[in-house]
Amino acid sequence: MRLAIVGGGAAGMMASIFVAEKGMAVDVYERNEKLGKKLYITGKGRCNLTNACDMEELLGSVKSNPKFLYSAFYGFSNKDAMEFFEREGLRLKVERGNRVFPQSDRSADVLDTLKRAMKRTGVRIHLNSRVKSVRKEAGSFVLEMEGGECAEADKVFIATGGISYESTGSSGDGYRFAEELGLQVTECCPSLVPFCIKETFVQELQGLALKNISVRIRDGKKVLCEDFGELMFTHFGVSGPVILTASSLCGRKIRQKELKLAVDLKPALTEEQLDARILREFEAAKNKKFANAAAVFFPAKLTPVMVRLSGISPDKKVNEITKEERKRFLHIMKELELTVTGLRGYNEAVVTKGGVSVRDIDPATMESKKVPGLYFIGEVLDLDAVTGGFNLQIAWSTAVAAARHV
């Protein structure tokens, strides 16, 4: 029995180890010159390889088709993933938000661990081998390579990833294979990706990170999502953990229309408490110019922007500011409104939302319901989660579910 795995990323590598351990012949076909190019850059090169939360939070962090993963997550959980890596000699640590990293902070060590296990179990690795098509012929599969040569296999795992970070080899080939073999592929869009913002003042704030703020995204009066954490301004808009999470929840809606992003710069204070603080600060600086008095509330880069947005003259003496002006100043601190015009592209997206429809896949085994012997694992499936190691856990769990079945 021979298994061909198309794609040598996280899911493909993990699946190959579990299958080869049982003595089955495994060939991994990777289009790049090395394995795991995307894995190498995850977590800013540190590789947040899973999350040490409980199962309820693990499932709750999946934003597309979480129920589909129930069997796979219980079959190979986040704790199982941690045990696997530690058993293979990789020492781990748990950081804020239960994020799990290698103790060395080097994604290369995660890759080396997987490659050692592949070598130990006898997995055959074919680099610079882009699969052009996958066909089923007389009970077996034929893989046609870009150079024209062909390979045969009894079973095939498609582990080609999504479209995110195309420079790492994610070109959407798996979606094409699925459609050519009769499976449905849902609409795809970038996810865990920064936002483009209409207001030009964000360019003045480029590089500024705001911690402990809250954000709310609205479609008209309807609140689509809320979050608390860190936001960063860029030359095109906003990024940071709260924005990446919001893109996972609202990405498709943002592609259809402009939405409003409200940033609360002082979420720990009610409007009444903030007003009392403003009054105290204004009293202490009553003879100063407003621009100078306002600086106590914000980082230096943000102060001139907030002064301008308040509509109060920067040279106005604080003791001349009216109650109405003070309330307007308070309002923009509690609700700095930005207009979201779109998402950045796939090359800045951590993952792809959408993919091979899970309706066509057996959730216990990852086998196609339409093509026996054909399996889909990892990001190529219509599964995605928020940041924090959850997307890699999807890769590990779906890979192991398929591997155990064959």
C-alpha positions as a Markdown table, in Angstrom:
| # | Residue | x | y | z |
|---|---|---|---|---|
| 1 | Met | 0.0 | 0.0 | 0.0 |
| 2 | Arg | 1.5 | 3.3 | -1.1 |
| 3 | Leu | 0.4 | 6.8 | 0.1 |
| 4 | Ala | 1.2 | 10.0 | -1.7 |
| 5 | Ile | 1.0 | 13.3 | 0.2 |
| 6 | Val | 0.8 | 16.4 | -1.9 |
| 7 | Gly | 2.3 | 19.2 | 0.2 |
| 8 | Gly | 5.1 | 19.2 | 2.7 |
| 9 | Gly | 3.8 | 21.7 | 5.2 |
| 10 | Ala | 2.6 | 21.2 | 8.7 |
| 11 | Ala | -0.3 | 18.9 | 8.0 |
| 12 | Gly | 1.6 | 16.9 | 5.3 |
| 13 | Met | 4.7 | 16.3 | 7.5 |
| 14 | Met | 2.6 | 15.3 | 10.5 |
| 15 | Ala | 0.5 | 12.9 | 8.5 |
| 16 | Ser | 3.5 | 11.3 | 6.9 |
| 17 | Ile | 5.0 | 10.4 | 10.3 |
| 18 | Phe | 1.9 | 8.8 | 11.7 |
| 19 | Val | 1.3 | 6.7 | 8.5 |
| 20 | Ala | 5.0 | 5.7 | 8.0 |
| 21 | Glu | 5.2 | 4.6 | 11.7 |
| 22 | Lys | 2.7 | 1.8 | 10.8 |
| 23 | Gly | 5.0 | 0.6 | 8.0 |
| 24 | Met | 3.1 | 2.0 | 5.0 |
| 25 | Ala | 5.2 | 3.4 | 2.1 |
| 26 | Val | 4.8 | 7.2 | 2.1 |
| 27 | Asp | 5.9 | 9.7 | -0.5 |
| 28 | Val | 5.7 | 13.5 | 0.2 |
| 29 | Tyr | 5.7 | 15.7 | -2.9 |
| 30 | Glu | 6.7 | 19.3 | -2.1 |
| 31 | Arg | 6.8 | 22.0 | -4.7 |
| 32 | Asn | 9.4 | 24.1 | -2.9 |
| 33 | Glu | 13.1 | 23.4 | -2.4 |
| 34 | Lys | 12.5 | 22.6 | 1.3 |
| 35 | Leu | 9.8 | 21.5 | 3.6 |
| 36 | Gly | 7.6 | 23.7 | 5.8 |
| 37 | Lys | 8.4 | 27.2 | 4.4 |
| 38 | Lys | 5.2 | 28.6 | 5.9 |
| 39 | Leu | 5.8 | 26.9 | 9.2 |
| 40 | Tyr | 9.2 | 28.4 | 9.4 |
| 41 | Ile | 7.8 | 32.0 | 9.4 |
| 42 | Thr | 4.8 | 31.4 | 11.7 |
| 43 | Gly | 4.7 | 33.2 | 15.0 |
| 44 | Lys | 7.2 | 35.8 | 13.7 |
| 45 | Gly | 9.7 | 32.9 | 13.3 |
| 46 | Arg | 9.0 | 31.5 | 16.8 |
| 47 | Cys | 6.2 | 29.1 | 15.7 |
| 48 | Asn | 3.2 | 29.2 | 18.0 |
| 49 | Leu | 2.6 | 25.5 | 17.4 |
| 50 | Thr | -0.7 | 25.0 | 19.5 |
| 51 | Asn | -2.6 | 26.4 | 22.4 |
| 52 | Ala | -2.7 | 24.8 | 25.9 |
| 53 | Cys | -6.4 | 25.8 | 26.6 |
| 54 | Asp | -9.2 | 23.5 | 27.4 |
| 55 | Met | -11.3 | 21.7 | 24.7 |
| 56 | Glu | -14.2 | 24.2 | 25.0 |
| 57 | Glu | -11.9 | 27.1 | 24.2 |
| 58 | Leu | -10.1 | 25.2 | 21.5 |
| 59 | Leu | -13.4 | 24.5 | 19.7 |
| 60 | Gly | -14.7 | 28.0 | 20.4 |
| 61 | Ser | -11.6 | 29.5 | 18.7 |
| 62 | Val | -12.5 | 27.9 | 15.4 |
| 63 | Lys | -14.6 | 30.3 | 13.4 |
| 64 | Ser | -15.5 | 28.2 | 10.3 |
| 65 | Asn | -17.2 | 24.9 | 10.8 |
| 66 | Pro | -16.1 | 24.1 | 14.4 |
| 67 | Lys | -18.5 | 21.2 | 14.8 |
| 68 | Phe | -16.7 | 19.4 | 12.0 |
| 69 | Leu | -13.5 | 19.3 | 14.1 |
| 70 | Tyr | -15.1 | 17.7 | 17.2 |
| 71 | Ser | -13.9 | 14.2 | 16.3 |
| 72 | Ala | -10.5 | 15.3 | 15.1 |
| 73 | Phe | -9.7 | 17.5 | 18.1 |
| 74 | Tyr | -10.7 | 14.8 | 20.6 |
| 75 | Gly | -8.8 | 12.2 | 18.5 |
| 76 | Phe | -5.6 | 14.2 | 18.6 |
| 77 | Ser | -5.9 | 17.1 | 21.0 |
| 78 | Asn | -3.7 | 20.1 | 21.8 |
| 79 | Lys | -2.3 | 18.1 | 24.7 |
| 80 | Asp | -1.6 | 15.2 | 22.4 |
| 81 | Ala | 0.3 | 17.6 | 20.0 |
| 82 | Met | 2.4 | 18.9 | 22.9 |
| 83 | Glu | 3.2 | 15.3 | 24.0 |
| 84 | Phe | 4.1 | 14.4 | 20.4 |
| 85 | Phe | 6.7 | 17.2 | 20.1 |
| 86 | Glu | 8.1 | 16.6 | 23.6 |
| 87 | Arg | 8.4 | 12.9 | 22.9 |
| 88 | Glu | 10.3 | 13.7 | 19.8 |
| 89 | Gly | 12.8 | 15.8 | 21.8 |
| 90 | Leu | 11.4 | 19.4 | 21.4 |
| 91 | Arg | 11.2 | 21.3 | 24.7 |
| 92 | Leu | 8.1 | 23.5 | 24.9 |
| 93 | Lys | 6.9 | 26.5 | 27.0 |
| 94 | Val | 3.5 | 28.1 | 27.5 |
| 95 | Glu | 3.2 | 31.9 | 27.3 |
| 96 | Arg | 0.4 | 34.5 | 27.7 |
| 97 | Gly | -2.9 | 33.4 | 26.3 |
| 98 | Asn | -1.8 | 29.7 | 26.6 |
| 99 | Arg | 0.3 | 30.0 | 23.5 |
| 100 | Val | 2.7 | 27.2 | 23.1 |
| 101 | Phe | 6.2 | 27.8 | 21.7 |
| 102 | Pro | 9.5 | 25.8 | 21.5 |
| 103 | Gln | 11.7 | 26.8 | 24.4 |
| 104 | Ser | 14.3 | 28.0 | 22.0 |
| 105 | Asp | 11.9 | 30.4 | 20.3 |
| 106 | Arg | 13.1 | 29.0 | 17.0 |
| 107 | Ser | 10.6 | 27.7 | 14.4 |
| 108 | Ala | 13.5 | 25.9 | 12.8 |
| 109 | Asp | 13.6 | 23.6 | 15.8 |
| 110 | Val | 9.9 | 22.6 | 15.2 |
| 111 | Leu | 10.7 | 21.9 | 11.6 |
| 112 | Asp | 13.8 | 19.9 | 12.5 |
| 113 | Thr | 11.8 | 17.8 | 14.9 |
| 114 | Leu | 9.3 | 16.9 | 12.2 |
| 115 | Lys | 12.0 | 16.2 | 9.6 |
| 116 | Arg | 13.9 | 13.9 | 12.1 |
| 117 | Ala | 10.7 | 12.0 | 12.7 |
| 118 | Met | 10.1 | 11.7 | 8.9 |
| 119 | Lys | 13.6 | 10.4 | 8.4 |
| 120 | Arg | 13.3 | 7.9 | 11.3 |
| 121 | Thr | 10.0 | 6.5 | 9.9 |
| 122 | Gly | 11.3 | 6.2 | 6.4 |
| 123 | Val | 9.2 | 8.9 | 4.6 |
| 124 | Arg | 10.4 | 9.5 | 1.1 |
| 125 | Ile | 10.6 | 13.3 | 0.4 |
| 126 | His | 10.5 | 14.7 | -3.2 |
| 127 | Leu | 11.5 | 18.4 | -3.2 |
| 128 | Asn | 11.0 | 20.7 | -6.2 |
| 129 | Ser | 8.1 | 18.4 | -7.2 |
| 130 | Arg | 5.0 | 20.3 | -8.1 |
| 131 | Val | 2.0 | 18.1 | -8.7 |
| 132 | Lys | 0.1 | 19.4 | -11.7 |
| 133 | Ser | -3.0 | 17.1 | -11.5 |
| 134 | Val | -4.4 | 14.2 | -9.5 |
| 135 | Arg | -6.5 | 11.6 | -11.3 |
| 136 | Lys | -8.2 | 8.4 | -10.2 |
| 137 | Glu | -7.7 | 5.5 | -12.6 |
| 138 | Ala | -8.7 | 1.9 | -12.1 |
| 139 | Gly | -8.7 | 2.0 | -8.3 |
| 140 | Ser | -5.5 | 3.9 | -7.9 |
| 141 | Phe | -4.4 | 7.5 | -8.2 |
| 142 | Val | -2.1 | 9.0 | -10.8 |
| 143 | Leu | -0.2 | 12.2 | -9.9 |
| 144 | Glu | 1.1 | 14.1 | -12.9 |
| 145 | Met | 4.1 | 16.3 | -12.1 |
| 146 | Glu | 4.9 | 19.7 | -13.7 |
| 147 | Gly | 7.8 | 18.2 | -15.6 |
| 148 | Gly | 5.5 | 15.6 | -17.2 |
| 149 | Glu | 6.5 | 12.5 | -15.2 |
| 150 | Cys | 3.8 | 10.6 | -13.3 |
| 151 | Ala | 3.6 | 8.8 | -9.9 |
| 152 | Glu | 1.1 | 6.2 | -8.7 |
| 153 | Ala | -0.5 | 5.8 | -5.3 |
| 154 | Asp | -3.2 | 3.8 | -3.6 |
| 155 | Lys | -4.2 | 6.7 | -1.4 |
| 156 | Val | -3.7 | 10.4 | -1.7 |
| 157 | Phe | -3.6 | 13.2 | 1.0 |
| 158 | Ile | -4.0 | 16.7 | -0.3 |
| 159 | Ala | -2.1 | 19.0 | 2.1 |
| 160 | Thr | -1.4 | 22.0 | -0.1 |
| 161 | Gly | -2.6 | 24.7 | 2.2 |
| 162 | Gly | -4.6 | 27.8 | 1.2 |
| 163 | Ile | -3.6 | 30.9 | -0.8 |
| 164 | Ser | -2.0 | 32.9 | 2.1 |
| 165 | Tyr | 1.7 | 33.7 | 1.7 |
| 166 | Glu | 2.0 | 32.6 | -1.9 |
| 167 | Ser | 5.8 | 33.1 | -1.6 |
| 168 | Thr | 5.8 | 30.0 | 0.6 |
| 169 | Gly | 4.1 | 27.9 | -2.2 |
| 170 | Ser | 0.5 | 28.4 | -1.2 |
| 171 | Ser | -1.0 | 28.8 | -4.7 |
| 172 | Gly | -4.5 | 27.2 | -4.3 |
| 173 | Asp | -3.6 | 24.0 | -6.2 |
| 174 | Gly | -5.5 | 21.9 | -3.7 |
| 175 | Tyr | -8.7 | 23.7 | -4.5 |
| 176 | Arg | -8.3 | 23.0 | -8.2 |
| 177 | Phe | -7.6 | 19.3 | -7.5 |
| 178 | Ala | -10.8 | 19.1 | -5.4 |
| 179 | Glu | -12.9 | 20.8 | -8.1 |
| 180 | Glu | -11.5 | 18.6 | -10.8 |
| 181 | Leu | -12.4 | 15.5 | -8.8 |
| 182 | Gly | -16.0 | 16.7 | -8.2 |
| 183 | Leu | -15.8 | 18.3 | -4.7 |
| 184 | Gln | -17.1 | 21.7 | -3.8 |
| 185 | Val | -14.9 | 24.6 | -2.8 |
| 186 | Thr | -16.4 | 27.5 | -0.8 |
| 187 | Glu | -15.5 | 31.2 | -1.5 |
| 188 | Cys | -12.1 | 32.0 | -0.2 |
| 189 | Cys | -10.8 | 35.3 | 1.3 |
| 190 | Pro | -7.8 | 36.4 | 3.4 |
| 191 | Ser | -8.1 | 35.9 | 7.1 |
| 192 | Leu | -6.1 | 37.0 | 10.1 |
| 193 | Val | -5.2 | 40.0 | 8.0 |
| 194 | Pro | -4.8 | 43.7 | 8.6 |
| 195 | Phe | -7.5 | 46.3 | 7.6 |
| 196 | Cys | -7.3 | 49.1 | 5.1 |
| 197 | Ile | -8.6 | 52.4 | 6.5 |
| 198 | Lys | -10.0 | 55.4 | 4.7 |
| 199 | Glu | -8.9 | 58.2 | 7.1 |
| 200 | Thr | -5.5 | 59.5 | 6.0 |
| 201 | Phe | -4.4 | 60.4 | 9.6 |
| 202 | Val | -3.5 | 56.8 | 10.2 |
| 203 | Gln | -0.4 | 57.4 | 8.1 |
| 204 | Glu | 0.8 | 59.9 | 10.7 |
| 205 | Leu | 0.4 | 57.2 | 13.3 |
| 206 | Gln | 2.4 | 54.5 | 11.4 |
| 207 | Gly | 4.2 | 52.3 | 13.8 |
| 208 | Leu | 2.2 | 53.3 | 16.9 |
| 209 | Ala | 1.0 | 50.4 | 19.0 |
| 210 | Leu | -1.9 | 50.9 | 21.4 |
| 211 | Lys | -2.2 | 48.4 | 24.2 |
| 212 | Asn | -5.2 | 47.7 | 26.4 |
| 213 | Ile | -7.7 | 49.3 | 24.0 |
| 214 | Ser | -11.1 | 47.9 | 23.0 |
| 215 | Val | -12.5 | 47.8 | 19.4 |
| 216 | Arg | -16.0 | 47.4 | 18.1 |
| 217 | Ile | -16.9 | 46.8 | 14.4 |
| 218 | Arg | -20.3 | 48.0 | 13.2 |
| 219 | Asp | -22.4 | 47.6 | 10.1 |
| 220 | Gly | -24.7 | 50.6 | 10.6 |
| 221 | Lys | -26.0 | 50.2 | 14.1 |
| 222 | Lys | -25.4 | 46.4 | 14.2 |
| 223 | Val | -22.3 | 45.4 | 16.2 |
| 224 | Leu | -20.5 | 42.6 | 14.4 |
| 225 | Cys | -17.7 | 42.0 | 16.9 |
| 226 | Glu | -15.9 | 43.4 | 19.9 |
| 227 | Asp | -12.5 | 42.7 | 21.3 |
| 228 | Phe | -9.9 | 44.0 | 23.8 |
| 229 | Gly | -6.1 | 44.0 | 23.4 |
| 230 | Glu | -3.5 | 45.6 | 21.2 |
| 231 | Leu | -3.8 | 47.5 | 17.9 |
| 232 | Met | -1.1 | 48.9 | 15.7 |
| 233 | Phe | -1.3 | 51.7 | 13.0 |
| 234 | Thr | 0.3 | 51.1 | 9.6 |
| 235 | His | 0.8 | 53.2 | 6.5 |
| 236 | Phe | -2.4 | 51.7 | 5.0 |
| 237 | Gly | -4.6 | 51.2 | 8.1 |
| 238 | Val | -4.5 | 49.1 | 11.2 |
| 239 | Ser | -3.1 | 45.7 | 12.3 |
| 240 | Gly | -2.4 | 43.9 | 15.6 |
| 241 | Pro | -4.1 | 41.0 | 17.5 |
| 242 | Val | -7.5 | 42.6 | 17.8 |
| 243 | Ile | -7.6 | 43.4 | 14.1 |
| 244 | Leu | -6.5 | 40.0 | 13.0 |
| 245 | Thr | -9.2 | 38.4 | 15.1 |
| 246 | Ala | -11.8 | 40.8 | 13.8 |
| 247 | Ser | -10.8 | 39.9 | 10.2 |
| 248 | Ser | -11.6 | 36.2 | 11.0 |
| 249 | Leu | -15.1 | 37.2 | 12.2 |
| 250 | Cys | -16.0 | 40.0 | 9.7 |
| 251 | Gly | -13.7 | 39.4 | 6.7 |
| 252 | Arg | -16.3 | 38.4 | 4.2 |
| 253 | Lys | -18.6 | 41.3 | 5.2 |
| 254 | Ile | -15.7 | 43.8 | 4.8 |
| 255 | Arg | -15.1 | 42.5 | 1.3 |
| 256 | Gln | -18.7 | 43.5 | 0.5 |
| 257 | Lys | -19.0 | 47.0 | 2.0 |
| 258 | Glu | -17.3 | 49.6 | 4.2 |
| 259 | Leu | -17.7 | 49.1 | 8.0 |
| 260 | Lys | -17.0 | 51.3 | 11.0 |
| 261 | Leu | -14.3 | 50.5 | 13.5 |
| 262 | Ala | -14.7 | 52.3 | 16.8 |
| 263 | Val | -11.6 | 52.3 | 19.1 |
| 264 | Asp | -12.1 | 53.0 | 22.8 |
| 265 | Leu | -8.7 | 54.4 | 24.0 |
| 266 | Lys | -9.8 | 54.3 | 27.7 |
| 267 | Pro | -11.9 | 51.2 | 28.1 |
| 268 | Ala | -11.1 | 50.9 | 31.8 |
| 269 | Leu | -13.0 | 54.1 | 32.5 |
| 270 | Thr | -16.7 | 54.9 | 32.1 |
| 271 | Glu | -17.6 | 58.1 | 30.4 |
| 272 | Glu | -18.4 | 59.6 | 33.9 |
| 273 | Gln | -15.0 | 58.5 | 35.2 |
| 274 | Leu | -13.1 | 59.8 | 32.2 |
| 275 | Asp | -15.0 | 63.1 | 32.3 |
| 276 | Ala | -13.9 | 63.5 | 35.9 |
| 277 | Arg | -10.3 | 62.8 | 35.0 |
| 278 | Ile | -10.4 | 65.3 | 32.1 |
| 279 | Leu | -11.8 | 67.9 | 34.5 |
| 280 | Arg | -9.0 | 67.2 | 37.0 |
| 281 | Glu | -6.3 | 67.5 | 34.3 |
| 282 | Phe | -7.8 | 70.6 | 32.9 |
| 283 | Glu | -8.0 | 72.2 | 36.3 |
| 284 | Ala | -4.3 | 71.5 | 36.9 |
| 285 | Ala | -3.4 | 72.9 | 33.5 |
| 286 | Lys | -6.0 | 75.7 | 33.2 |
| 287 | Asn | -3.6 | 78.3 | 32.0 |
| 288 | Lys | -1.9 | 76.1 | 29.4 |
| 289 | Lys | -2.8 | 75.7 | 25.7 |
| 290 | Phe | -5.1 | 72.8 | 24.9 |
| 291 | Ala | -2.5 | 71.1 | 22.8 |
| 292 | Asn | -0.1 | 70.9 | 25.7 |
| 293 | Ala | -2.7 | 69.9 | 28.2 |
| 294 | Ala | -4.0 | 67.1 | 25.9 |
| 295 | Ala | -0.6 | 65.4 | 25.8 |
| 296 | Val | -1.1 | 63.9 | 29.2 |
| 297 | Phe | -3.8 | 61.5 | 27.8 |
| 298 | Phe | -2.0 | 60.0 | 24.8 |
| 299 | Pro | 1.3 | 58.8 | 23.3 |
| 300 | Ala | 3.2 | 61.7 | 21.7 |
| 301 | Lys | 2.5 | 60.6 | 18.1 |
| 302 | Leu | -1.3 | 60.4 | 18.8 |
| 303 | Thr | -1.7 | 63.8 | 20.6 |
| 304 | Pro | -1.7 | 66.1 | 17.5 |
| 305 | Val | -4.2 | 63.8 | 15.7 |
| 306 | Met | -6.6 | 63.8 | 18.7 |
| 307 | Val | -6.3 | 67.5 | 19.2 |
| 308 | Arg | -7.2 | 68.0 | 15.5 |
| 309 | Leu | -10.1 | 65.6 | 15.6 |
| 310 | Ser | -11.5 | 67.3 | 18.7 |
| 311 | Gly | -12.2 | 70.4 | 16.7 |
| 312 | Ile | -10.7 | 72.5 | 19.6 |
| 313 | Ser | -8.1 | 75.0 | 18.6 |
| 314 | Pro | -4.7 | 73.8 | 19.8 |
| 315 | Asp | -3.8 | 77.3 | 21.1 |
| 316 | Lys | -7.0 | 77.7 | 23.1 |
| 317 | Lys | -6.5 | 78.2 | 26.8 |
| 318 | Val | -7.8 | 75.2 | 28.8 |
| 319 | Asn | -9.9 | 77.5 | 31.0 |
| 320 | Glu | -11.7 | 78.7 | 27.9 |
| 321 | Ile | -12.8 | 75.3 | 26.8 |
| 322 | Thr | -16.6 | 74.9 | 26.9 |
| 323 | Lys | -18.5 | 71.9 | 28.4 |
| 324 | Glu | -19.6 | 71.0 | 24.9 |
| 325 | Glu | -16.0 | 71.0 | 23.6 |
| 326 | Arg | -14.9 | 68.9 | 26.5 |
| 327 | Lys | -17.7 | 66.4 | 25.9 |
| 328 | Arg | -16.6 | 66.1 | 22.2 |
| 329 | Phe | -13.0 | 65.5 | 23.3 |
| 330 | Leu | -14.2 | 62.8 | 25.7 |
| 331 | His | -16.3 | 61.2 | 22.9 |
| 332 | Ile | -13.4 | 60.7 | 20.5 |
| 333 | Met | -11.4 | 59.2 | 23.3 |
| 334 | Lys | -14.1 | 56.7 | 23.9 |
| 335 | Glu | -15.0 | 56.2 | 20.3 |
| 336 | Leu | -12.3 | 57.0 | 17.8 |
| 337 | Glu | -14.1 | 56.1 | 14.6 |
| 338 | Leu | -12.3 | 54.7 | 11.5 |
| 339 | Thr | -13.7 | 53.5 | 8.2 |
| 340 | Val | -12.7 | 50.0 | 7.1 |
| 341 | Thr | -12.5 | 49.9 | 3.3 |
| 342 | Gly | -11.1 | 46.5 | 2.8 |
| 343 | Leu | -8.6 | 43.7 | 3.7 |
| 344 | Arg | -5.0 | 43.5 | 2.8 |
| 345 | Gly | -4.0 | 40.7 | 0.4 |
| 346 | Tyr | -3.2 | 37.0 | 0.8 |
| 347 | Asn | 0.5 | 37.8 | 1.1 |
| 348 | Glu | -0.2 | 39.4 | 4.5 |
| 349 | Ala | -2.9 | 37.0 | 5.6 |
| 350 | Val | -1.9 | 34.3 | 8.2 |
| 351 | Val | -4.5 | 31.9 | 6.8 |
| 352 | Thr | -7.2 | 31.5 | 4.1 |
| 353 | Lys | -10.9 | 31.5 | 5.0 |
| 354 | Gly | -12.8 | 29.1 | 2.8 |
| 355 | Gly | -11.6 | 26.0 | 1.0 |
| 356 | Val | -12.7 | 22.5 | 0.3 |
| 357 | Ser | -16.3 | 22.1 | 1.6 |
| 358 | Val | -16.4 | 20.0 | 4.8 |
| 359 | Arg | -19.8 | 18.7 | 3.5 |
| 360 | Asp | -17.8 | 16.6 | 1.1 |
| 361 | Ile | -15.4 | 15.3 | 3.8 |
| 362 | Asp | -15.9 | 12.6 | 6.5 |
| 363 | Pro | -15.2 | 14.5 | 9.8 |
| 364 | Ala | -13.8 | 11.4 | 11.5 |
| 365 | Thr | -11.3 | 10.4 | 8.7 |
| 366 | Met | -10.9 | 13.5 | 6.4 |
| 367 | Glu | -11.7 | 11.2 | 3.5 |
| 368 | Ser | -13.7 | 12.5 | 0.6 |
| 369 | Lys | -17.2 | 11.2 | 0.5 |
| 370 | Lys | -17.2 | 11.4 | -3.3 |
| 371 | Val | -13.7 | 9.9 | -4.1 |
| 372 | Pro | -12.7 | 7.0 | -1.8 |
| 373 | Gly | -9.0 | 7.0 | -1.0 |
| 374 | Leu | -8.7 | 10.8 | -1.4 |
| 375 | Tyr | -8.2 | 12.8 | 1.8 |
| 376 | Phe | -7.9 | 16.6 | 2.5 |
| 377 | Ile | -6.0 | 17.8 | 5.6 |
| 378 | Gly | -5.0 | 21.2 | 7.0 |
| 379 | Glu | -5.6 | 24.7 | 5.6 |
| 380 | Val | -6.9 | 23.4 | 2.3 |
| 381 | Leu | -10.2 | 22.6 | 4.1 |
| 382 | Asp | -12.9 | 25.2 | 4.9 |
| 383 | Leu | -11.6 | 25.6 | 8.5 |
| 384 | Asp | -10.0 | 28.5 | 10.2 |
| 385 | Ala | -9.5 | 29.9 | 13.6 |
| 386 | Val | -8.3 | 33.0 | 15.5 |
| 387 | Thr | -4.6 | 33.5 | 16.3 |
| 388 | Gly | -2.9 | 31.7 | 19.2 |
| 389 | Gly | -1.8 | 28.4 | 17.8 |
| 390 | Phe | -5.3 | 27.2 | 16.9 |
| 391 | Asn | -4.8 | 27.0 | 13.1 |
| 392 | Leu | -1.7 | 24.8 | 13.5 |
| 393 | Gln | -3.7 | 22.6 | 15.8 |
| 394 | Ile | -6.3 | 22.2 | 13.0 |
| 395 | Ala | -3.4 | 21.0 | 10.8 |
| 396 | Trp | -2.1 | 18.5 | 13.4 |
| 397 | Ser | -5.5 | 17.1 | 14.2 |
| 398 | Thr | -6.8 | 16.7 | 10.7 |
| 399 | Ala | -3.5 | 15.1 | 9.6 |
| 400 | Val | -3.6 | 12.5 | 12.4 |
| 401 | Ala | -7.3 | 11.7 | 11.8 |
| 402 | Ala | -6.5 | 10.9 | 8.1 |
| 403 | Ala | -3.3 | 9.1 | 9.0 |
| 404 | Arg | -4.9 | 6.8 | 11.5 |
| 405 | His | -7.7 | 5.9 | 9.0 |
| 406 | Val | -5.3 | 4.7 | 6.3 |
